[in-house]
Structures are given as C-alpha cells and as structure tokens.
mmCIF file of C-alpha atoms in Angstrom:
data_model
loop_
_atom_site.group_PDB
_atom_site.id
_atom_site.type_symbol
_atom_site.label_atom_id
_atom_site.label_comp_id
_atom_site.label_asym_id
_atom_site.label_seq_id
_atom_site.Cartn_x
_atom_site.Cartn_y
_atom_site.Cartn_z
ATOM 1 C CA GLU A 96 -31.397 -46.758 47.491
ATOM 2 C CA ALA A 97 -33.983 -45.193 49.750
ATOM 3 C CA ASP A 98 -37.272 -43.960 48.335
ATOM 4 C CA ILE A 99 -37.590 -41.575 51.212
ATOM 5 C CA TYR A 100 -36.076 -38.138 50.908
ATOM 6 C CA GLN A 101 -35.121 -35.563 53.471
ATOM 7 C CA THR A 102 -34.150 -31.967 52.842
ATOM 8 C CA PRO A 103 -32.015 -30.189 53.669
ATOM 9 C CA ARG A 104 -29.178 -32.605 54.515
ATOM 10 C CA TYR A 105 -27.420 -29.981 56.615
ATOM 11 C CA LEU A 106 -28.779 -26.791 58.163
ATOM 12 C CA VAL A 107 -27.084 -24.172 60.309
ATOM 13 C CA ILE A 108 -29.469 -21.605 61.689
ATOM 14 C CA GLY A 109 -29.579 -18.944 64.371
ATOM 15 C CA THR A 110 -31.537 -19.080 67.597
ATOM 16 C CA GLY A 111 -35.167 -18.039 67.329
ATOM 17 C CA LYS A 112 -35.619 -18.876 63.667
ATOM 18 C CA LYS A 113 -38.514 -20.956 62.400
ATOM 19 C CA ILE A 114 -37.505 -23.985 60.367
ATOM 20 C CA THR A 115 -39.206 -26.831 58.561
ATOM 21 C CA LEU A 116 -37.507 -30.127 57.840
ATOM 22 C CA GLU A 117 -38.959 -31.860 54.815
ATOM 23 C CA CYS A 118 -39.619 -35.573 54.419
ATOM 24 C CA SER A 119 -41.226 -37.263 51.440
ATOM 25 C CA GLN A 120 -41.655 -40.897 50.447
ATOM 26 C CA THR A 121 -42.767 -42.439 47.185
ATOM 27 C CA MET A 122 -43.741 -45.883 48.482
ATOM 28 C CA GLY A 123 -47.316 -45.067 49.488
ATOM 29 C CA HIS A 124 -46.618 -45.971 53.111
ATOM 30 C CA ASP A 125 -49.258 -45.014 55.633
ATOM 31 C CA LYS A 126 -46.927 -44.968 58.622
ATOM 32 C CA MET A 127 -44.302 -42.246 58.968
ATOM 33 C CA TYR A 128 -41.976 -41.351 61.816
ATOM 34 C CA TRP A 129 -39.540 -38.720 63.006
ATOM 35 C CA TYR A 130 -36.595 -39.770 65.137
ATOM 36 C CA GLN A 131 -34.035 -37.572 66.851
ATOM 37 C CA GLN A 132 -30.581 -39.069 67.052
ATOM 38 C CA ASP A 133 -28.246 -37.610 69.658
ATOM 39 C CA PRO A 134 -24.443 -37.634 69.493
ATOM 40 C CA GLY A 135 -24.431 -40.770 71.638
ATOM 41 C CA MET A 136 -26.134 -42.542 68.732
ATOM 42 C CA GLU A 137 -29.393 -43.410 70.479
ATOM 43 C CA LEU A 138 -32.625 -42.907 68.536
ATOM 44 C CA HIS A 139 -35.632 -41.205 70.117
ATOM 45 C CA LEU A 140 -39.092 -41.249 68.565
ATOM 46 C CA ILE A 141 -40.522 -37.714 68.577
ATOM 47 C CA HIS A 142 -43.527 -37.957 66.216
ATOM 48 C CA TYR A 143 -45.412 -40.528 64.198
ATOM 49 C CA SER A 144 -48.377 -40.756 61.878
ATOM 50 C CA TYR A 145 -50.663 -43.565 60.767
ATOM 51 C CA GLY A 146 -52.022 -41.716 57.762
ATOM 52 C CA VAL A 147 -53.423 -38.457 56.472
ATOM 53 C CA ASN A 148 -54.589 -36.127 59.266
ATOM 54 C CA SER A 149 -53.217 -38.514 61.895
ATOM 55 C CA THR A 150 -50.262 -37.406 64.044
ATOM 56 C CA GLU A 151 -49.079 -38.410 67.499
ATOM 57 C CA LYS A 152 -46.275 -37.437 69.827
ATOM 58 C CA GLY A 153 -43.603 -40.008 70.444
ATOM 59 C CA ASP A 154 -41.642 -41.036 73.500
ATOM 60 C CA LEU A 155 -39.341 -38.032 73.666
ATOM 61 C CA SER A 156 -40.870 -34.685 74.452
ATOM 62 C CA SER A 157 -40.212 -32.318 71.600
ATOM 63 C CA GLU A 158 -41.030 -28.697 70.904
ATOM 64 C CA SER A 159 -41.486 -29.513 67.252
ATOM 65 C CA THR A 160 -44.776 -30.068 65.438
ATOM 66 C CA VAL A 161 -45.679 -32.183 62.426
ATOM 67 C CA SER A 162 -48.427 -32.338 59.833
ATOM 68 C CA ARG A 163 -49.704 -35.027 57.472
ATOM 69 C CA ILE A 164 -51.840 -33.461 54.782
ATOM 70 C CA ARG A 165 -50.679 -35.843 52.067
ATOM 71 C CA THR A 166 -49.673 -39.481 52.396
ATOM 72 C CA GLU A 167 -46.244 -38.902 50.934
ATOM 73 C CA HIS A 168 -45.288 -35.806 52.923
ATOM 74 C CA PHE A 169 -44.497 -35.499 56.661
ATOM 75 C CA PRO A 170 -42.754 -32.200 57.462
ATOM 76 C CA LEU A 171 -41.419 -31.310 60.901
ATOM 77 C CA THR A 172 -41.470 -27.689 62.090
ATOM 78 C CA LEU A 173 -39.621 -25.882 64.857
ATOM 79 C CA GLU A 174 -41.297 -22.532 65.559
ATOM 80 C CA SER A 175 -38.299 -21.104 67.397
ATOM 81 C CA ALA A 176 -35.022 -22.950 67.129
ATOM 82 C CA ARG A 177 -32.720 -23.207 70.155
ATOM 83 C CA PRO A 178 -29.204 -24.632 70.585
ATOM 84 C CA SER A 179 -30.740 -27.611 72.441
ATOM 85 C CA HIS A 180 -32.413 -28.585 69.134
ATOM 86 C CA THR A 181 -29.023 -29.272 67.589
ATOM 87 C CA SER A 182 -29.201 -32.900 66.509
ATOM 88 C CA GLN A 183 -29.637 -35.331 63.653
ATOM 89 C CA TYR A 184 -33.280 -35.803 62.579
ATOM 90 C CA LEU A 185 -34.244 -39.011 60.788
ATOM 91 C CA CYS A 186 -37.499 -39.585 58.945
ATOM 92 C CA ALA A 187 -38.809 -43.094 58.314
ATOM 93 C CA SER A 188 -41.812 -44.762 56.728
ATOM 94 C CA GLY A 189 -43.327 -48.218 56.788
ATOM 95 C CA GLU A 190 -46.248 -50.378 55.799
ATOM 96 C CA MET A 191 -49.122 -50.953 58.200
ATOM 97 C CA THR A 192 -48.159 -54.585 58.788
ATOM 98 C CA GLY A 193 -46.157 -55.027 61.965
ATOM 99 C CA ASN A 194 -43.550 -57.311 60.460
ATOM 100 C CA SER A 195 -42.438 -54.847 57.789
ATOM 101 C CA PRO A 196 -39.169 -52.975 58.276
ATOM 102 C CA LEU A 197 -38.928 -49.214 58.302
ATOM 103 C CA HIS A 198 -37.296 -47.287 55.476
ATOM 104 C CA PHE A 199 -35.146 -44.354 56.557
ATOM 105 C CA GLY A 200 -34.108 -41.161 54.867
ATOM 106 C CA ASN A 201 -30.510 -39.961 55.067
ATOM 107 C CA GLY A 202 -31.321 -37.459 57.766
ATOM 108 C CA THR A 203 -31.042 -33.736 58.385
ATOM 109 C CA ARG A 204 -28.207 -32.576 60.580
ATOM 110 C CA LEU A 205 -29.391 -29.412 62.302
ATOM 111 C CA THR A 206 -27.087 -26.980 64.097
ATOM 112 C CA VAL A 207 -28.598 -24.055 65.973
ATOM 113 C CA THR A 208 -26.111 -21.345 66.888
ATOM 114 C CA ALA B 280 -43.538 -52.792 78.314
ATOM 115 C CA GLN B 281 -41.103 -53.657 75.589
ATOM 116 C CA SER B 282 -37.397 -52.928 75.565
ATOM 117 C CA VAL B 283 -34.218 -53.889 73.798
ATOM 118 C CA ALA B 284 -30.644 -53.850 75.100
ATOM 119 C CA GLN B 285 -27.346 -53.776 73.286
ATOM 120 C CA PRO B 286 -24.822 -54.315 76.069
ATOM 121 C CA GLU B 287 -21.727 -53.308 74.106
ATOM 122 C CA ASP B 288 -21.105 -49.730 73.021
ATOM 123 C CA GLN B 289 -18.323 -50.907 70.716
ATOM 124 C CA VAL B 290 -17.097 -54.190 69.264
ATOM 125 C CA ASN B 291 -13.606 -54.499 67.821
ATOM 126 C CA VAL B 292 -12.611 -57.339 65.503
ATOM 127 C CA ALA B 293 -9.852 -58.045 63.025
ATOM 128 C CA GLU B 294 -10.695 -58.392 59.364
ATOM 129 C CA GLY B 295 -11.394 -62.013 58.472
ATOM 130 C CA ASN B 296 -12.459 -62.962 61.999
ATOM 131 C CA PRO B 297 -16.039 -63.766 62.936
ATOM 132 C CA LEU B 298 -18.068 -61.036 64.575
ATOM 133 C CA THR B 299 -20.996 -60.972 66.972
ATOM 134 C CA VAL B 300 -23.060 -57.972 67.994
ATOM 135 C CA LYS B 301 -25.318 -58.748 70.935
ATOM 136 C CA CYS B 302 -28.961 -57.899 71.448
ATOM 137 C CA THR B 303 -31.476 -58.937 74.088
ATOM 138 C CA TYR B 304 -35.124 -57.955 74.178
ATOM 139 C CA SER B 305 -38.228 -57.920 76.329
ATOM 140 C CA VAL B 306 -41.797 -57.970 75.013
ATOM 141 C CA SER B 307 -45.044 -59.178 76.475
ATOM 142 C CA GLY B 308 -46.136 -61.006 73.343
ATOM 143 C CA ASN B 309 -44.380 -62.499 70.362
ATOM 144 C CA PRO B 310 -41.504 -60.387 69.086
ATOM 145 C CA TYR B 311 -40.739 -59.067 65.662
ATOM 146 C CA LEU B 312 -36.978 -58.443 65.651
ATOM 147 C CA PHE B 313 -34.900 -56.347 63.278
ATOM 148 C CA TRP B 314 -31.292 -55.346 62.682
ATOM 149 C CA TYR B 315 -30.324 -52.097 60.991
ATOM 150 C CA VAL B 316 -26.951 -50.651 60.001
ATOM 151 C CA GLN B 317 -26.005 -46.979 59.840
ATOM 152 C CA TYR B 318 -23.020 -45.706 57.888
ATOM 153 C CA PRO B 319 -21.619 -42.193 58.549
ATOM 154 C CA ASN B 320 -23.937 -39.364 57.535
ATOM 155 C CA ARG B 321 -26.625 -41.793 56.376
ATOM 156 C CA GLY B 322 -29.941 -43.073 57.648
ATOM 157 C CA LEU B 323 -30.510 -46.574 58.921
ATOM 158 C CA GLN B 324 -30.574 -49.450 56.435
ATOM 159 C CA PHE B 325 -32.522 -52.631 57.064
ATOM 160 C CA LEU B 326 -30.334 -55.761 57.354
ATOM 161 C CA LEU B 327 -32.604 -58.599 58.398
ATOM 162 C CA LYS B 328 -35.627 -59.541 60.460
ATOM 163 C CA TYR B 329 -37.095 -62.395 62.459
ATOM 164 C CA ILE B 330 -40.834 -62.854 62.371
ATOM 165 C CA THR B 331 -41.393 -66.566 62.853
ATOM 166 C CA GLY B 332 -39.989 -69.905 61.750
ATOM 167 C CA ASP B 333 -36.323 -70.781 61.430
ATOM 168 C CA ASN B 334 -34.286 -69.332 64.281
ATOM 169 C CA LEU B 335 -31.356 -68.513 61.994
ATOM 170 C CA VAL B 336 -32.126 -65.609 59.734
ATOM 171 C CA LYS B 337 -29.934 -64.552 56.834
ATOM 172 C CA GLY B 338 -29.761 -60.975 55.623
ATOM 173 C CA SER B 339 -27.851 -58.502 53.516
ATOM 174 C CA TYR B 340 -24.053 -58.297 53.140
ATOM 175 C CA GLY B 341 -23.490 -61.797 54.534
ATOM 176 C CA PHE B 342 -24.956 -61.039 57.946
ATOM 177 C CA GLU B 343 -27.133 -63.443 59.872
ATOM 178 C CA ALA B 344 -28.832 -63.454 63.244
ATOM 179 C CA GLU B 345 -29.928 -66.156 65.605
ATOM 180 C CA PHE B 346 -33.193 -65.911 67.504
ATOM 181 C CA ASN B 347 -33.071 -67.577 70.919
ATOM 182 C CA LYS B 348 -36.429 -67.505 72.654
ATOM 183 C CA SER B 349 -35.248 -68.920 75.974
ATOM 184 C CA GLN B 350 -32.487 -66.340 76.279
ATOM 185 C CA THR B 351 -34.589 -63.596 74.639
ATOM 186 C CA SER B 352 -31.660 -62.777 72.396
ATOM 187 C CA PHE B 353 -31.185 -61.911 68.741
ATOM 188 C CA HIS B 354 -27.424 -61.629 68.183
ATOM 189 C CA LEU B 355 -26.072 -60.444 64.850
ATOM 190 C CA LYS B 356 -23.260 -62.488 63.347
ATOM 191 C CA LYS B 357 -20.976 -62.684 60.363
ATOM 192 C CA PRO B 358 -18.447 -65.468 59.737
ATOM 193 C CA SER B 359 -15.741 -63.220 58.299
ATOM 194 C CA ALA B 360 -15.652 -59.478 58.977
ATOM 195 C CA LEU B 361 -14.704 -56.867 56.399
ATOM 196 C CA VAL B 362 -13.269 -53.418 57.069
ATOM 197 C CA SER B 363 -16.286 -52.050 55.193
ATOM 198 C CA ASP B 364 -18.576 -53.582 57.848
ATOM 199 C CA SER B 365 -17.415 -50.860 60.244
ATOM 200 C CA ALA B 366 -20.569 -48.938 61.122
ATOM 201 C CA LEU B 367 -23.267 -48.481 63.752
ATOM 202 C CA TYR B 368 -25.621 -51.386 64.286
ATOM 203 C CA PHE B 369 -29.066 -51.119 65.829
ATOM 204 C CA CYS B 370 -31.288 -53.892 67.074
ATOM 205 C CA ALA B 371 -35.021 -53.200 67.208
ATOM 206 C CA VAL B 372 -38.075 -55.005 68.524
ATOM 207 C CA ARG B 373 -41.765 -54.621 67.916
ATOM 208 C CA ASP B 374 -44.418 -56.358 69.960
ATOM 209 C CA ALA B 375 -46.620 -58.308 67.563
ATOM 210 C CA ASP B 376 -49.674 -56.879 69.358
ATOM 211 C CA SER B 377 -48.501 -53.278 68.989
ATOM 212 C CA SER B 378 -47.686 -52.863 65.345
ATOM 213 C CA TYR B 379 -46.805 -49.203 65.315
ATOM 214 C CA LYS B 380 -44.134 -48.984 67.973
ATOM 215 C CA LEU B 381 -40.636 -50.102 67.025
ATOM 216 C CA ILE B 382 -38.188 -49.866 69.934
ATOM 217 C CA PHE B 383 -34.506 -49.408 69.089
ATOM 218 C CA GLY B 384 -31.505 -50.400 71.135
ATOM 219 C CA SER B 385 -28.850 -47.854 71.961
ATOM 220 C CA GLY B 386 -26.605 -49.002 69.115
ATOM 221 C CA THR B 387 -23.248 -50.751 68.892
ATOM 222 C CA ARG B 388 -20.306 -49.369 66.981
ATOM 223 C CA LEU B 389 -18.478 -52.076 65.074
ATOM 224 C CA LEU B 390 -14.853 -51.393 64.224
ATOM 225 C CA VAL B 391 -13.121 -53.862 61.932
ATOM 226 C CA ARG B 392 -9.373 -53.306 61.792
ATOM 227 C CA PRO B 393 -7.322 -54.367 58.758
#
C-alpha cells in the first residue's frame, strides 16, 4: 500500500471558500508533485517541488498555491474555490533519480458548488 | 520536447484472451518509460518500467511491456486477461536528461468482459 496520504478523500465546498488539500509521505522523498485529473482521465501537472522551500508551477495554469516547509508535507491551497476547480487532485512523490517511479496517493475528489 | 501518445481511449477484450495497450513516445535523449494502472477512486499504481537493457520488461500482476526503439513504442501486454484487470492504464516517459519531468499519456481504459 501507498506510503503517501491525502486528506480529505472527498470534499464538497461552496464557491468562495478557502481550502487546503493535505499530502504527506513517509518515504523521505525529495520530489513531490500535484496533478489535476479531469473527467476525461488525463493528468495535468500543476505544481512540483524538489525539496524544502522549493516549489514550481507545472504545465497547467492553476490558481492554487503550494508550500514545502517540511520534506514530508506538500499541501495545496485554493484561496477562493470556484466550480471550475471541481476535479480529482492527485499527490505524488519520488526519489531524485530519474529512473525511479512515482508513488501516488489515493487522491482528493473536490466538488465546488 | 517530450511527449507520449496512447492512441486508444478504450480497449475491449474477453477474459482469457491476450491484451495489448499501445503507447508511443518522443524524447530527445534516452527514454525512461513507465506504465501505471488506476483503479476506481484510487491513485496511480506503478506496474513496470524500462530503463535500459532487455527490451521485454516484466512487471506486477503478470503484465509485461516491450520496448521498441525503432518504432518508439512501449506497448503493455498480458498473455491472458482477467476481469479484475479492468482499469485505466497510463504510459509515461521521462527524458533521461530531465529527471524531474514525467509526461503522462492520456490514458486507456481497459475493459475485460467475462
């Protein structure tokens, strides 16, 4: 089973609310990622981090922000949720070596009403 | 630029028959190639990878994949499908010179009918 944990699993929230999606891993991985998965299945990289105090935006423009204060923790925050943010959010982590696979959490399914 | 294509949105096979899920890629350097599976309401699970060496790679749950450099393909295969193999399958590629960026294909839904 995965050593990467996401909470909550499901979240229904009203427009304009601030939310934080939690992601933690116990493997000591330096690299962490956030992906957004749309209903058509495709994965889009929205944020990534190489280590503490390192964060970068991914390929898909996102109104979310991330922080990396501790190696094991990579939370994603939406300051003001909108219906267009409704999606599945997947967190992943990996070793620094390029040939290592990513480990994924079970995701947070967010619905903004 | 690197990219990966999964040309089939869905693959349908009967239980017991062999299955193939196709993947082609484009990278400027040497590729690291991966297959992942996603079951409903779960994250992606790693199945297998190709880094170097033998072109036929064996992975979890009886799956294997064949790396073909000339055709830039990395098709996923299984000799005998199970109903429980029904899931979403993602191919991914990473350029060996760009270790952070893993590019995923659009996914293929595999449906194995009894």
